[in-house]
Coordinates of C-alpha atoms in Angstrom, one line a residue:
M11 CA 96.5 98.2 85.1
P12 CA 99.5 96.1 85.9
T13 CA 98.6 92.0 86.7
I14 CA 100.5 89.0 87.0
N15 CA 100.5 87.4 83.1
Q16 CA 102.7 84.2 84.3
L17 CA 104.5 83.4 87.8
T18 CA 107.7 80.8 87.8
I19 CA 108.3 79.6 91.0
E20 CA 111.0 77.3 92.2
N21 CA 111.6 75.9 95.9
F22 CA 109.0 78.0 97.6
R23 CA 107.6 75.8 100.4
N24 CA 106.0 72.5 98.9
L25 CA 106.2 74.6 95.4
T26 CA 108.9 72.7 93.6
H27 CA 108.7 74.0 90.4
I28 CA 105.7 75.8 88.6
V29 CA 105.5 77.9 85.5
S30 CA 101.6 79.2 85.2
D31 CA 99.7 81.9 83.0
F32 CA 97.3 83.7 84.7
S33 CA 93.9 85.2 84.2
E34 CA 94.0 89.1 84.1
R35 CA 91.0 89.3 86.4
F36 CA 89.9 86.0 88.4
N37 CA 92.2 83.0 89.2
V38 CA 90.5 80.2 91.6
C39 CA 93.1 77.8 93.4
F40 CA 91.0 74.8 95.1
G41 CA 92.2 71.7 96.8
V42 CA 92.5 70.1 99.8
N43 CA 94.6 71.6 102.8
G44 CA 98.2 71.2 102.4
S45 CA 98.2 71.1 98.9
G46 CA 99.9 74.5 98.2
K47 CA 97.2 76.9 97.5
T48 CA 98.1 79.5 100.2
S49 CA 101.9 79.1 99.5
L50 CA 101.1 80.0 95.8
L51 CA 99.4 83.6 97.6
E52 CA 102.5 83.6 100.1
A53 CA 104.8 83.7 96.8
I54 CA 103.0 86.3 95.1
Y55 CA 102.9 88.5 98.6
Y56 CA 106.5 87.7 99.0
L57 CA 107.2 89.2 95.3
G58 CA 105.4 92.0 96.3
L59 CA 106.6 93.0 99.1
G60 CA 109.6 91.0 100.3
K61 CA 108.1 89.6 103.2
S62 CA 105.8 86.5 104.2
F63 CA 102.3 87.2 105.8
R64 CA 102.9 83.6 107.4
T65 CA 106.4 83.9 109.3
A66 CA 108.6 86.7 110.1
Q67 CA 111.6 84.2 109.5
C68 CA 111.8 84.3 106.0
A69 CA 114.5 81.6 105.5
R70 CA 111.4 79.2 106.3
I71 CA 109.8 80.0 103.0
V72 CA 112.9 77.9 101.2
Q73 CA 112.2 74.3 100.4
H74 CA 113.7 71.9 102.6
Q75 CA 117.3 71.0 101.4
H76 CA 117.5 73.7 99.0
E77 CA 119.7 76.7 99.0
H78 CA 117.2 79.2 97.6
C79 CA 113.8 80.0 96.2
R80 CA 112.7 82.1 93.4
V81 CA 109.8 83.9 92.4
I82 CA 109.7 85.4 88.9
A83 CA 106.5 87.0 87.4
R84 CA 105.8 88.6 83.8
I85 CA 103.8 91.9 84.7
T86 CA 101.8 93.1 81.9
G87 CA 100.0 96.8 81.9
N88 CA 100.8 100.1 80.5
K89 CA 104.2 98.2 79.6
T90 CA 105.7 94.4 80.1
S91 CA 108.1 94.3 83.1
L92 CA 110.1 91.2 84.1
V93 CA 110.4 91.2 87.9
G94 CA 112.0 88.6 90.1
I95 CA 113.3 87.8 93.7
E96 CA 115.6 85.5 94.9
R97 CA 115.7 84.4 98.7
H98 CA 118.9 82.3 100.1
Q99 CA 119.0 80.3 103.4
N100 CA 121.8 82.5 104.4
G101 CA 119.4 85.6 104.2
D102 CA 120.7 87.0 101.1
R103 CA 117.9 88.4 98.8
V104 CA 118.5 88.9 94.7
I105 CA 115.9 91.3 93.6
K106 CA 115.9 92.0 89.4
H107 CA 113.9 94.5 87.4
N108 CA 113.7 94.0 84.1
G109 CA 117.0 92.4 84.2
E110 CA 119.0 95.3 87.0
F111 CA 119.6 94.7 90.2
Q112 CA 117.7 96.5 92.8
N113 CA 118.7 97.2 96.1
S114 CA 115.4 97.4 97.6
M115 CA 112.0 96.5 97.1
L116 CA 110.7 99.8 96.3
A117 CA 110.4 99.2 92.3
L118 CA 108.6 95.9 93.0
T119 CA 106.2 97.0 95.6
R120 CA 105.2 100.2 93.4
L121 CA 104.6 97.9 90.4
I122 CA 102.6 95.4 92.1
P123 CA 100.5 96.6 95.4
I124 CA 99.2 94.0 96.8
Q125 CA 96.2 93.4 99.4
F126 CA 96.0 90.3 101.1
M127 CA 92.7 89.1 103.0
S128 CA 92.4 85.7 104.9
P129 CA 90.7 83.8 107.7
M130 CA 92.5 85.4 110.3
S131 CA 91.7 89.4 108.4
Y132 CA 89.3 90.0 111.6
R133 CA 92.9 90.0 113.8
F134 CA 93.1 93.8 112.1
F135 CA 90.8 94.9 115.3
H136 CA 92.2 93.0 118.0
D137 CA 96.0 93.1 117.2
G138 CA 98.0 96.3 117.9
P139 CA 98.1 99.8 116.5
K140 CA 101.0 99.0 114.1
L141 CA 99.0 96.7 111.9
R142 CA 96.7 99.3 111.4
R143 CA 99.0 102.1 111.0
S144 CA 100.5 100.2 108.1
Y145 CA 97.2 100.3 106.8
L146 CA 97.0 103.9 106.3
D147 CA 100.7 104.1 105.0
W148 CA 100.4 101.3 102.6
A149 CA 97.8 104.1 101.1
L150 CA 100.1 107.0 101.3
F151 CA 103.2 105.5 100.1
H152 CA 101.1 104.1 96.7
V153 CA 99.1 107.8 96.2
E154 CA 101.3 110.4 98.0
P155 CA 104.8 110.9 96.4
S156 CA 106.5 112.8 99.4
F157 CA 105.2 110.4 102.0
L158 CA 108.4 107.7 101.6
D159 CA 110.7 110.4 101.9
V160 CA 109.3 111.7 105.0
W161 CA 108.4 108.7 106.8
Q162 CA 111.9 107.4 106.2
R163 CA 113.7 110.9 107.6
F164 CA 110.8 110.2 110.5
Q165 CA 112.4 107.0 111.5
R166 CA 116.1 108.3 111.3
M167 CA 114.8 111.1 113.5
L168 CA 113.3 108.8 116.0
K169 CA 116.4 106.3 116.0
Q170 CA 118.5 109.2 117.0
R171 CA 116.3 110.6 119.4
N172 CA 116.0 107.0 121.1
S173 CA 119.7 106.7 121.2
A174 CA 120.4 110.5 122.9
L175 CA 117.6 109.6 125.1
K176 CA 120.0 106.2 126.4
L177 CA 122.7 108.3 126.4
Q178 CA 121.6 111.5 128.3
Q179 CA 122.7 113.6 125.3
D180 CA 121.0 116.7 124.3
L181 CA 117.8 116.5 122.4
M182 CA 117.1 119.8 120.8
V183 CA 118.2 118.9 117.5
W184 CA 116.6 115.8 117.4
N185 CA 113.2 117.1 119.1
T186 CA 112.8 120.2 116.4
A187 CA 113.7 117.9 113.4
L188 CA 111.8 114.9 114.7
A189 CA 108.4 117.1 115.1
D190 CA 108.9 118.5 111.9
A191 CA 108.8 115.0 110.2
A192 CA 106.3 114.0 112.6
T193 CA 103.4 116.8 111.8
L194 CA 104.2 116.2 107.8
I195 CA 102.8 112.7 108.3
D196 CA 100.1 113.5 110.6
R197 CA 99.3 115.7 107.8
M198 CA 99.0 113.2 105.5
R199 CA 97.2 110.6 107.4
S200 CA 94.7 113.2 108.7
N201 CA 94.1 114.2 104.6
L202 CA 93.7 110.4 103.6
I203 CA 91.2 109.7 106.2
P204 CA 88.1 111.4 104.8
L205 CA 88.6 109.6 101.3
L206 CA 89.2 106.8 102.9
E207 CA 85.9 107.3 104.9
T208 CA 84.3 107.6 101.7
N209 CA 85.0 104.2 100.5
C210 CA 85.0 102.2 103.4
F211 CA 81.6 103.3 104.5
Q212 CA 80.5 102.9 100.8
Q213 CA 81.7 99.0 100.8
L214 CA 80.7 98.8 104.7
Q215 CA 76.9 99.6 104.1
F216 CA 77.1 96.8 101.1
L217 CA 78.8 94.0 103.2
L218 CA 76.8 94.7 106.3
P219 CA 74.1 96.9 105.8
H220 CA 72.5 96.9 109.1
F221 CA 74.9 98.4 110.9
E222 CA 76.3 102.2 111.4
F223 CA 80.3 102.6 111.5
T224 CA 82.5 105.5 112.1
L225 CA 86.5 105.5 111.5
R226 CA 88.6 107.4 114.3
Y227 CA 92.0 108.9 113.9
Q228 CA 94.1 109.0 116.7
R229 CA 97.3 110.9 115.5
G230 CA 99.7 109.8 118.5
W231 CA 99.5 112.6 120.8
P232 CA 96.7 114.9 122.2
Q233 CA 95.2 116.9 119.6
E234 CA 94.9 120.5 121.2
T235 CA 99.2 120.1 122.0
E236 CA 102.2 120.5 119.5
L237 CA 104.6 117.6 119.6
L238 CA 107.7 119.9 119.6
S239 CA 106.7 121.3 123.3
L240 CA 105.7 117.8 124.3
L241 CA 109.1 116.2 123.4
K242 CA 110.6 119.2 125.6
S243 CA 108.1 118.6 128.6
H244 CA 108.5 114.8 128.7
R245 CA 112.2 114.7 128.4
L246 CA 112.8 113.0 132.0
R247 CA 109.6 110.5 131.4
D248 CA 110.7 109.6 127.8
Q249 CA 114.5 108.9 129.7
Q250 CA 113.2 106.9 132.0
L251 CA 111.1 105.1 129.3
G252 CA 114.1 104.6 127.0
Y253 CA 112.1 106.1 124.1
T254 CA 110.2 108.5 122.6
F255 CA 106.5 108.0 123.7
Y256 CA 104.5 110.7 121.6
G257 CA 104.5 111.0 117.8
P258 CA 103.2 109.2 114.6
Q259 CA 105.0 106.1 115.9
R260 CA 101.7 105.7 118.5
A261 CA 98.9 106.9 116.1
D262 CA 95.8 104.1 115.5
V263 CA 92.8 104.2 113.2
Q264 CA 89.9 102.2 114.8
L265 CA 86.5 100.9 113.6
F266 CA 83.4 101.5 115.6
C267 CA 80.2 100.1 115.1
N268 CA 77.1 102.0 117.0
A269 CA 79.9 103.9 119.0
I270 CA 81.2 100.7 120.1
P271 CA 84.6 98.9 118.7
V272 CA 83.6 96.6 116.1
Q273 CA 85.9 93.8 118.1
D274 CA 83.3 94.2 120.8
I275 CA 80.3 94.2 119.0
L276 CA 80.4 92.0 115.4
S277 CA 80.9 88.0 115.6
Q278 CA 84.2 87.0 114.2
G279 CA 82.7 86.5 110.8
Q280 CA 81.2 89.9 110.8
Q281 CA 84.5 91.4 111.8
K282 CA 86.0 89.4 109.1
L283 CA 83.6 91.1 106.7
A284 CA 84.3 94.5 108.0
A285 CA 88.3 94.1 107.4
Y286 CA 87.4 92.8 104.0
A287 CA 85.5 96.2 103.5
L288 CA 88.6 98.1 104.5
H289 CA 90.6 96.2 102.5
L290 CA 88.5 96.8 99.3
A291 CA 88.2 101.0 100.1
L292 CA 91.9 101.1 100.5
G293 CA 92.0 99.1 96.7
T294 CA 89.1 101.6 95.5
L295 CA 90.7 104.7 97.0
L296 CA 94.2 103.6 94.8
Q297 CA 92.5 102.8 91.7
Q298 CA 90.7 106.1 92.1
T299 CA 93.9 108.5 92.5
T300 CA 96.5 106.8 90.5
D301 CA 94.4 104.5 88.2
V302 CA 96.2 101.0 89.3
S303 CA 94.5 98.3 91.0
P304 CA 96.1 96.2 93.7
V305 CA 96.4 92.0 93.2
Y306 CA 93.9 91.3 95.6
L307 CA 95.2 87.6 97.3
I308 CA 91.9 86.0 99.5
D309 CA 92.8 82.8 101.0
D310 CA 90.2 80.7 102.1
L311 CA 87.2 82.8 100.7
P312 CA 84.5 80.6 102.1
S313 CA 85.8 80.4 105.4
E314 CA 83.0 81.6 107.7
L315 CA 81.2 83.6 104.7
D316 CA 77.6 82.3 103.5
A317 CA 76.8 82.6 100.1
N318 CA 75.3 85.7 100.4
S319 CA 78.5 87.6 101.6
R320 CA 80.6 85.6 99.2
F321 CA 78.4 86.6 96.4
K322 CA 78.6 90.8 97.9
I323 CA 82.8 90.1 98.0
T324 CA 82.9 89.0 93.9
Q325 CA 80.3 91.1 92.7
T326 CA 82.8 94.3 94.6
L327 CA 86.0 92.2 93.0
N328 CA 84.2 92.3 89.9
S329 CA 83.2 95.6 89.5
L330 CA 86.6 97.1 90.0
G331 CA 88.2 95.3 87.5
A332 CA 91.1 94.1 89.3
Q333 CA 93.2 90.9 88.9
V334 CA 92.2 88.1 92.2
F335 CA 93.7 85.4 93.2
I336 CA 91.3 83.1 95.5
T337 CA 91.8 79.8 97.4
G338 CA 89.5 77.5 98.8
I339 CA 88.9 73.8 99.5
A340 CA 86.2 73.0 97.0
R341 CA 85.7 74.1 93.6
E342 CA 82.0 74.7 94.0
D343 CA 82.0 77.2 96.8
L344 CA 84.5 79.6 94.7
I345 CA 83.4 79.5 91.2
D346 CA 79.4 80.0 91.7
F347 CA 79.3 84.1 91.5
L348 CA 82.1 84.7 89.0
P349 CA 82.9 85.6 85.4
F350 CA 82.8 82.1 83.7
K351 CA 85.0 84.0 80.7
Q352 CA 87.3 85.9 83.0
T353 CA 88.1 83.4 85.4
R354 CA 90.9 80.4 85.4
L355 CA 90.6 77.0 87.5
F356 CA 93.3 75.5 89.1
H357 CA 93.6 72.4 90.9
V358 CA 96.4 72.3 93.3
E359 CA 97.9 68.9 94.4
H360 CA 101.0 68.7 95.9
G361 CA 102.2 71.6 95.3
N362 CA 101.7 71.5 91.2
L363 CA 98.8 73.6 89.7
A364 CA 96.9 71.6 87.1

């Protein structure tokens, strides 16, 4: 499995210059608030996805009074790779894989699958369906080779149809192409759900054993109707809206507990556990289908979780054999349940690791 063996970070938020080796299993970073723990996770996340989990304005990750930041990693697994990403204040981005410039994040994203969890993970159930669609599509990107091509084709057709709607142009050619790509996306998502359910329910039963859960997938248009016929019959309404109403861009997947949406029945701490279960299930599915495990980034693990919940989460992560980066304020809250010989401890202070 690919793991981050060494990481170099320069001018990334309050991390001025860090070069450090990491365990291929558990890496625990502790320190006071503002010390740079979350920035370390953010740097790894940015390396793997080309975006931040904190802000949509990525220029903010560049340290004040510097022109650019840089994250470089040596990845070990079946073979060793050197990858890096550099972000400039003016928005320019430089991506390299084994010394070769890359036009996109594709190579890095495939090489370093990332699963991020934090005290805000409960928002998965509260925020709009876009976040939950990306949850499904992350899995499909990594396990279904044809998904990316189909998804990009659908996005192009959707953009073209929306433009034609605003210009009052003929829609027939876009309707057919859009419906074809949309049907393929729905088929891949629908096929994924049963596989995902098995792992989800296993994790949920372990973390929240006193509840009964169901996972419901809504494809974005009525189940009994073909999308092409809807696109034709709703042309006038779509023109009034200025965009395409039906399609996989409106899909959703929701978790129910005892037939009630989890956000309406579980406490915030329990919702966080449920969200963790979904992320762990996704990583398990990836490992089962590709023999690759994601790198898990867990920010402030002790927050709102009792000792028993922390034990269960670390026990699951240990059984997966994955590389994990965990942060928290107090050392003793983080290490009690971790395998000593496979764990490295880092004290983070003023943007430095020790």
